[in-house]
JSON list of C-alpha atoms in Angstrom, two decimals:
[
{"chain": "A", "resi": 1, "resn": "MET", "atom": "CA", "xyz": [13.84, -1.65, 17.04]},
{"chain": "A", "resi": 2, "resn": "GLN", "atom": "CA", "xyz": [13.80, 2.08, 16.42]},
{"chain": "A", "resi": 3, "resn": "PRO", "atom": "CA", "xyz": [13.20, 3.96, 13.16]},
{"chain": "A", "resi": 4, "resn": "ILE", "atom": "CA", "xyz": [16.30, 5.02, 11.26]},
{"chain": "A", "resi": 5, "resn": "GLU", "atom": "CA", "xyz": [16.24, 8.76, 10.83]},
{"chain": "A", "resi": 6, "resn": "TYR", "atom": "CA", "xyz": [17.93, 10.47, 7.91]},
{"chain": "A", "resi": 7, "resn": "ALA", "atom": "CA", "xyz": [20.81, 11.79, 10.04]},
{"chain": "A", "resi": 8, "resn": "ASP", "atom": "CA", "xyz": [21.64, 8.27, 11.20]},
{"chain": "A", "resi": 9, "resn": "ALA", "atom": "CA", "xyz": [21.16, 6.53, 7.84]},
{"chain": "A", "resi": 10, "resn": "SER", "atom": "CA", "xyz": [23.84, 4.97, 5.70]},
{"chain": "A", "resi": 11, "resn": "PRO", "atom": "CA", "xyz": [24.52, 6.50, 2.28]},
{"chain": "A", "resi": 12, "resn": "ALA", "atom": "CA", "xyz": [22.51, 3.69, 0.62]},
{"chain": "A", "resi": 13, "resn": "VAL", "atom": "CA", "xyz": [19.51, 4.35, 2.86]},
{"chain": "A", "resi": 14, "resn": "ARG", "atom": "CA", "xyz": [19.81, 8.11, 2.40]},
{"chain": "A", "resi": 15, "resn": "ALA", "atom": "CA", "xyz": [19.72, 7.62, -1.37]},
{"chain": "A", "resi": 16, "resn": "VAL", "atom": "CA", "xyz": [16.39, 5.76, -1.09]},
{"chain": "A", "resi": 17, "resn": "TYR", "atom": "CA", "xyz": [15.03, 8.33, 1.37]},
{"chain": "A", "resi": 18, "resn": "ASP", "atom": "CA", "xyz": [16.03, 11.12, -1.03]},
{"chain": "A", "resi": 19, "resn": "ASP", "atom": "CA", "xyz": [14.25, 9.40, -3.92]},
{"chain": "A", "resi": 20, "resn": "ILE", "atom": "CA", "xyz": [11.10, 8.87, -1.85]},
{"chain": "A", "resi": 21, "resn": "LYS", "atom": "CA", "xyz": [11.07, 12.51, -0.72]},
{"chain": "A", "resi": 22, "resn": "ARG", "atom": "CA", "xyz": [11.66, 13.78, -4.26]},
{"chain": "A", "resi": 23, "resn": "SER", "atom": "CA", "xyz": [9.12, 11.42, -5.85]},
{"chain": "A", "resi": 24, "resn": "ARG", "atom": "CA", "xyz": [6.41, 12.14, -3.30]},
{"chain": "A", "resi": 25, "resn": "ASN", "atom": "CA", "xyz": [7.30, 15.77, -2.72]},
{"chain": "A", "resi": 26, "resn": "VAL", "atom": "CA", "xyz": [7.42, 15.30, 1.06]},
{"chain": "A", "resi": 27, "resn": "PRO", "atom": "CA", "xyz": [9.86, 16.71, 3.63]},
{"chain": "A", "resi": 28, "resn": "ASP", "atom": "CA", "xyz": [10.49, 13.33, 5.29]},
{"chain": "A", "resi": 29, "resn": "VAL", "atom": "CA", "xyz": [9.76, 9.66, 4.75]},
{"chain": "A", "resi": 30, "resn": "ASN", "atom": "CA", "xyz": [7.14, 7.93, 6.86]},
{"chain": "A", "resi": 31, "resn": "ASN", "atom": "CA", "xyz": [7.78, 5.32, 9.52]},
{"chain": "A", "resi": 32, "resn": "PHE", "atom": "CA", "xyz": [7.30, 2.37, 7.17]},
{"chain": "A", "resi": 33, "resn": "TRP", "atom": "CA", "xyz": [10.46, 3.31, 5.30]},
{"chain": "A", "resi": 34, "resn": "LYS", "atom": "CA", "xyz": [12.35, 4.19, 8.48]},
{"chain": "A", "resi": 35, "resn": "TYR", "atom": "CA", "xyz": [11.80, 0.69, 9.83]},
{"chain": "A", "resi": 36, "resn": "LEU", "atom": "CA", "xyz": [12.55, -1.05, 6.53]},
{"chain": "A", "resi": 37, "resn": "ALA", "atom": "CA", "xyz": [15.86, 0.84, 6.54]},
{"chain": "A", "resi": 38, "resn": "HIS", "atom": "CA", "xyz": [17.17, -1.74, 9.01]},
{"chain": "A", "resi": 39, "resn": "ASP", "atom": "CA", "xyz": [17.55, -3.89, 5.88]},
{"chain": "A", "resi": 40, "resn": "PRO", "atom": "CA", "xyz": [18.75, -1.55, 3.13]},
{"chain": "A", "resi": 41, "resn": "ALA", "atom": "CA", "xyz": [18.26, -4.17, 0.39]},
{"chain": "A", "resi": 42, "resn": "THR", "atom": "CA", "xyz": [14.63, -4.69, 1.39]},
{"chain": "A", "resi": 43, "resn": "LEU", "atom": "CA", "xyz": [14.12, -0.93, 1.66]},
{"chain": "A", "resi": 44, "resn": "LYS", "atom": "CA", "xyz": [15.44, -0.34, -1.85]},
{"chain": "A", "resi": 45, "resn": "ARG", "atom": "CA", "xyz": [13.63, -3.32, -3.41]},
{"chain": "A", "resi": 46, "resn": "THR", "atom": "CA", "xyz": [10.30, -2.40, -1.79]},
{"chain": "A", "resi": 47, "resn": "TRP", "atom": "CA", "xyz": [10.57, 1.26, -2.80]},
{"chain": "A", "resi": 48, "resn": "GLU", "atom": "CA", "xyz": [11.45, 0.37, -6.40]},
{"chain": "A", "resi": 49, "resn": "SER", "atom": "CA", "xyz": [8.51, -2.05, -6.60]},
{"chain": "A", "resi": 50, "resn": "ILE", "atom": "CA", "xyz": [6.01, 0.35, -5.05]},
{"chain": "A", "resi": 51, "resn": "LYS", "atom": "CA", "xyz": [7.23, 3.19, -7.25]},
{"chain": "A", "resi": 52, "resn": "GLU", "atom": "CA", "xyz": [6.72, 1.02, -10.35]},
{"chain": "A", "resi": 53, "resn": "ILE", "atom": "CA", "xyz": [3.39, -0.54, -9.35]},
{"chain": "A", "resi": 54, "resn": "MET", "atom": "CA", "xyz": [1.78, 2.67, -8.08]},
{"chain": "A", "resi": 55, "resn": "ALA", "atom": "CA", "xyz": [2.83, 4.79, -11.07]},
{"chain": "A", "resi": 56, "resn": "PRO", "atom": "CA", "xyz": [0.06, 5.81, -13.48]},
{"chain": "A", "resi": 57, "resn": "GLY", "atom": "CA", "xyz": [-0.73, 3.09, -15.98]},
{"chain": "A", "resi": 58, "resn": "ALA", "atom": "CA", "xyz": [-3.90, 1.41, -17.19]},
{"chain": "A", "resi": 59, "resn": "LEU", "atom": "CA", "xyz": [-5.28, 2.24, -13.73]},
{"chain": "A", "resi": 60, "resn": "ASP", "atom": "CA", "xyz": [-5.16, 5.80, -12.44]},
{"chain": "A", "resi": 61, "resn": "PRO", "atom": "CA", "xyz": [-3.45, 6.57, -9.11]},
{"chain": "A", "resi": 62, "resn": "LEU", "atom": "CA", "xyz": [-6.76, 6.99, -7.23]},
{"chain": "A", "resi": 63, "resn": "THR", "atom": "CA", "xyz": [-8.00, 3.56, -8.31]},
{"chain": "A", "resi": 64, "resn": "LYS", "atom": "CA", "xyz": [-4.69, 1.99, -7.30]},
{"chain": "A", "resi": 65, "resn": "GLU", "atom": "CA", "xyz": [-4.84, 3.64, -3.87]},
{"chain": "A", "resi": 66, "resn": "MET", "atom": "CA", "xyz": [-8.42, 2.45, -3.34]},
{"chain": "A", "resi": 67, "resn": "ILE", "atom": "CA", "xyz": [-7.43, -1.11, -4.28]},
{"chain": "A", "resi": 68, "resn": "TYR", "atom": "CA", "xyz": [-4.48, -0.89, -1.89]},
{"chain": "A", "resi": 69, "resn": "LEU", "atom": "CA", "xyz": [-6.87, 0.38, 0.80]},
{"chain": "A", "resi": 70, "resn": "ALA", "atom": "CA", "xyz": [-9.31, -2.50, 0.21]},
{"chain": "A", "resi": 71, "resn": "VAL", "atom": "CA", "xyz": [-6.54, -5.10, 0.45]},
{"chain": "A", "resi": 72, "resn": "SER", "atom": "CA", "xyz": [-5.18, -3.42, 3.58]},
{"chain": "A", "resi": 73, "resn": "VAL", "atom": "CA", "xyz": [-8.61, -3.57, 5.21]},
{"chain": "A", "resi": 74, "resn": "THR", "atom": "CA", "xyz": [-8.91, -7.23, 4.25]},
{"chain": "A", "resi": 75, "resn": "ASN", "atom": "CA", "xyz": [-5.48, -7.99, 5.70]},
{"chain": "A", "resi": 76, "resn": "GLY", "atom": "CA", "xyz": [-6.13, -5.93, 8.83]},
{"chain": "A", "resi": 77, "resn": "CYS", "atom": "CA", "xyz": [-3.08, -3.68, 8.45]},
{"chain": "A", "resi": 78, "resn": "GLY", "atom": "CA", "xyz": [-3.91, -0.56, 10.44]},
{"chain": "A", "resi": 79, "resn": "TYR", "atom": "CA", "xyz": [-0.81, 1.27, 9.28]},
{"chain": "A", "resi": 80, "resn": "CYS", "atom": "CA", "xyz": [-1.56, 0.61, 5.60]},
{"chain": "A", "resi": 81, "resn": "ILE", "atom": "CA", "xyz": [-5.23, 1.51, 6.06]},
{"chain": "A", "resi": 82, "resn": "ALA", "atom": "CA", "xyz": [-4.21, 4.90, 7.48]},
{"chain": "A", "resi": 83, "resn": "SER", "atom": "CA", "xyz": [-1.49, 5.49, 4.89]},
{"chain": "A", "resi": 84, "resn": "HIS", "atom": "CA", "xyz": [-3.51, 4.51, 1.83]},
{"chain": "A", "resi": 85, "resn": "THR", "atom": "CA", "xyz": [-6.69, 6.24, 3.03]},
{"chain": "A", "resi": 86, "resn": "ALA", "atom": "CA", "xyz": [-4.64, 9.43, 3.26]},
{"chain": "A", "resi": 87, "resn": "ALA", "atom": "CA", "xyz": [-3.09, 8.83, -0.17]},
{"chain": "A", "resi": 88, "resn": "ALA", "atom": "CA", "xyz": [-6.48, 8.06, -1.73]},
{"chain": "A", "resi": 89, "resn": "ARG", "atom": "CA", "xyz": [-7.99, 11.19, -0.22]},
{"chain": "A", "resi": 90, "resn": "LYS", "atom": "CA", "xyz": [-5.07, 13.23, -1.56]},
{"chain": "A", "resi": 91, "resn": "ALA", "atom": "CA", "xyz": [-5.74, 11.67, -4.99]},
{"chain": "A", "resi": 92, "resn": "GLY", "atom": "CA", "xyz": [-9.42, 12.69, -4.82]},
{"chain": "A", "resi": 93, "resn": "MET", "atom": "CA", "xyz": [-11.32, 10.01, -2.91]},
{"chain": "A", "resi": 94, "resn": "SER", "atom": "CA", "xyz": [-14.53, 11.47, -1.46]},
{"chain": "A", "resi": 95, "resn": "ASP", "atom": "CA", "xyz": [-16.39, 10.26, 1.63]},
{"chain": "A", "resi": 96, "resn": "ALA", "atom": "CA", "xyz": [-18.94, 8.60, -0.67]},
{"chain": "A", "resi": 97, "resn": "MET", "atom": "CA", "xyz": [-16.16, 6.78, -2.58]},
{"chain": "A", "resi": 98, "resn": "PHE", "atom": "CA", "xyz": [-14.61, 5.63, 0.71]},
{"chain": "A", "resi": 99, "resn": "ALA", "atom": "CA", "xyz": [-17.99, 4.29, 1.86]},
{"chain": "A", "resi": 100, "resn": "GLU", "atom": "CA", "xyz": [-18.43, 2.35, -1.40]},
{"chain": "A", "resi": 101, "resn": "VAL", "atom": "CA", "xyz": [-14.92, 0.92, -1.22]},
{"chain": "A", "resi": 102, "resn": "MET", "atom": "CA", "xyz": [-15.64, -0.27, 2.33]},
{"chain": "A", "resi": 103, "resn": "ALA", "atom": "CA", "xyz": [-18.99, -1.74, 1.27]},
{"chain": "A", "resi": 104, "resn": "VAL", "atom": "CA", "xyz": [-17.48, -3.62, -1.68]},
{"chain": "A", "resi": 105, "resn": "THR", "atom": "CA", "xyz": [-14.53, -4.80, 0.42]},
{"chain": "A", "resi": 106, "resn": "GLY", "atom": "CA", "xyz": [-16.82, -6.07, 3.16]},
{"chain": "A", "resi": 107, "resn": "MET", "atom": "CA", "xyz": [-19.14, -7.79, 0.70]},
{"chain": "A", "resi": 108, "resn": "ALA", "atom": "CA", "xyz": [-16.28, -9.41, -1.19]},
{"chain": "A", "resi": 109, "resn": "ASN", "atom": "CA", "xyz": [-14.82, -10.74, 2.05]},
{"chain": "A", "resi": 110, "resn": "GLU", "atom": "CA", "xyz": [-18.19, -12.09, 3.17]},
{"chain": "A", "resi": 111, "resn": "THR", "atom": "CA", "xyz": [-19.01, -13.83, -0.10]},
{"chain": "A", "resi": 112, "resn": "ASN", "atom": "CA", "xyz": [-15.45, -15.17, -0.45]},
{"chain": "A", "resi": 113, "resn": "ARG", "atom": "CA", "xyz": [-15.76, -16.82, 2.95]},
{"chain": "A", "resi": 114, "resn": "LEU", "atom": "CA", "xyz": [-19.20, -18.22, 2.13]},
{"chain": "A", "resi": 115, "resn": "VAL", "atom": "CA", "xyz": [-17.90, -19.71, -1.14]},
{"chain": "A", "resi": 116, "resn": "ASN", "atom": "CA", "xyz": [-14.91, -21.21, 0.65]},
{"chain": "A", "resi": 117, "resn": "GLY", "atom": "CA", "xyz": [-17.04, -22.54, 3.50]},
{"chain": "A", "resi": 118, "resn": "TYR", "atom": "CA", "xyz": [-19.59, -24.14, 1.20]},
{"chain": "A", "resi": 119, "resn": "ARG", "atom": "CA", "xyz": [-16.83, -25.26, -1.18]},
{"chain": "A", "resi": 120, "resn": "VAL", "atom": "CA", "xyz": [-18.84, -23.99, -4.13]},
{"chain": "A", "resi": 121, "resn": "PRO", "atom": "CA", "xyz": [-17.50, -25.42, -7.41]},
{"chain": "A", "resi": 122, "resn": "ILE", "atom": "CA", "xyz": [-16.65, -22.93, -10.15]},
{"chain": "A", "resi": 123, "resn": "ASP", "atom": "CA", "xyz": [-19.32, -22.72, -12.86]},
{"chain": "A", "resi": 124, "resn": "ALA", "atom": "CA", "xyz": [-18.24, -23.93, -16.28]},
{"chain": "A", "resi": 125, "resn": "ALA", "atom": "CA", "xyz": [-19.05, -20.49, -17.74]},
{"chain": "A", "resi": 126, "resn": "TYR", "atom": "CA", "xyz": [-16.30, -18.94, -15.55]},
{"chain": "A", "resi": 127, "resn": "ASN", "atom": "CA", "xyz": [-13.58, -21.34, -16.69]},
{"chain": "A", "resi": 128, "resn": "SER", "atom": "CA", "xyz": [-12.80, -19.60, -19.97]}
]
């Protein structure tokens, strides 16, 4: 499978590409979108969802990018780690913030596995 470049894209795919470029103020879309373009419905649905979820809300864009980064590290997605590290840095993440996100992510993964391995029952105080 090869990426679908703008020149080779259908009108439906070009419309999504145009929205991504306009929304993100970038000259071209990244490879993630170019590969999703093989299924225009998935491309459009994924872009619409990401655009909605990553928009400013109760959480600021930097926090959202750092959460996305932490989940990407946990899931082992190298592409998403690179993409969301870059986006978080663009949104203001410092080296110290990156280090703390990695520390928290690593600790959460370790303790989650310990709890699952030991089959620790949930304390009554947490069931509210």
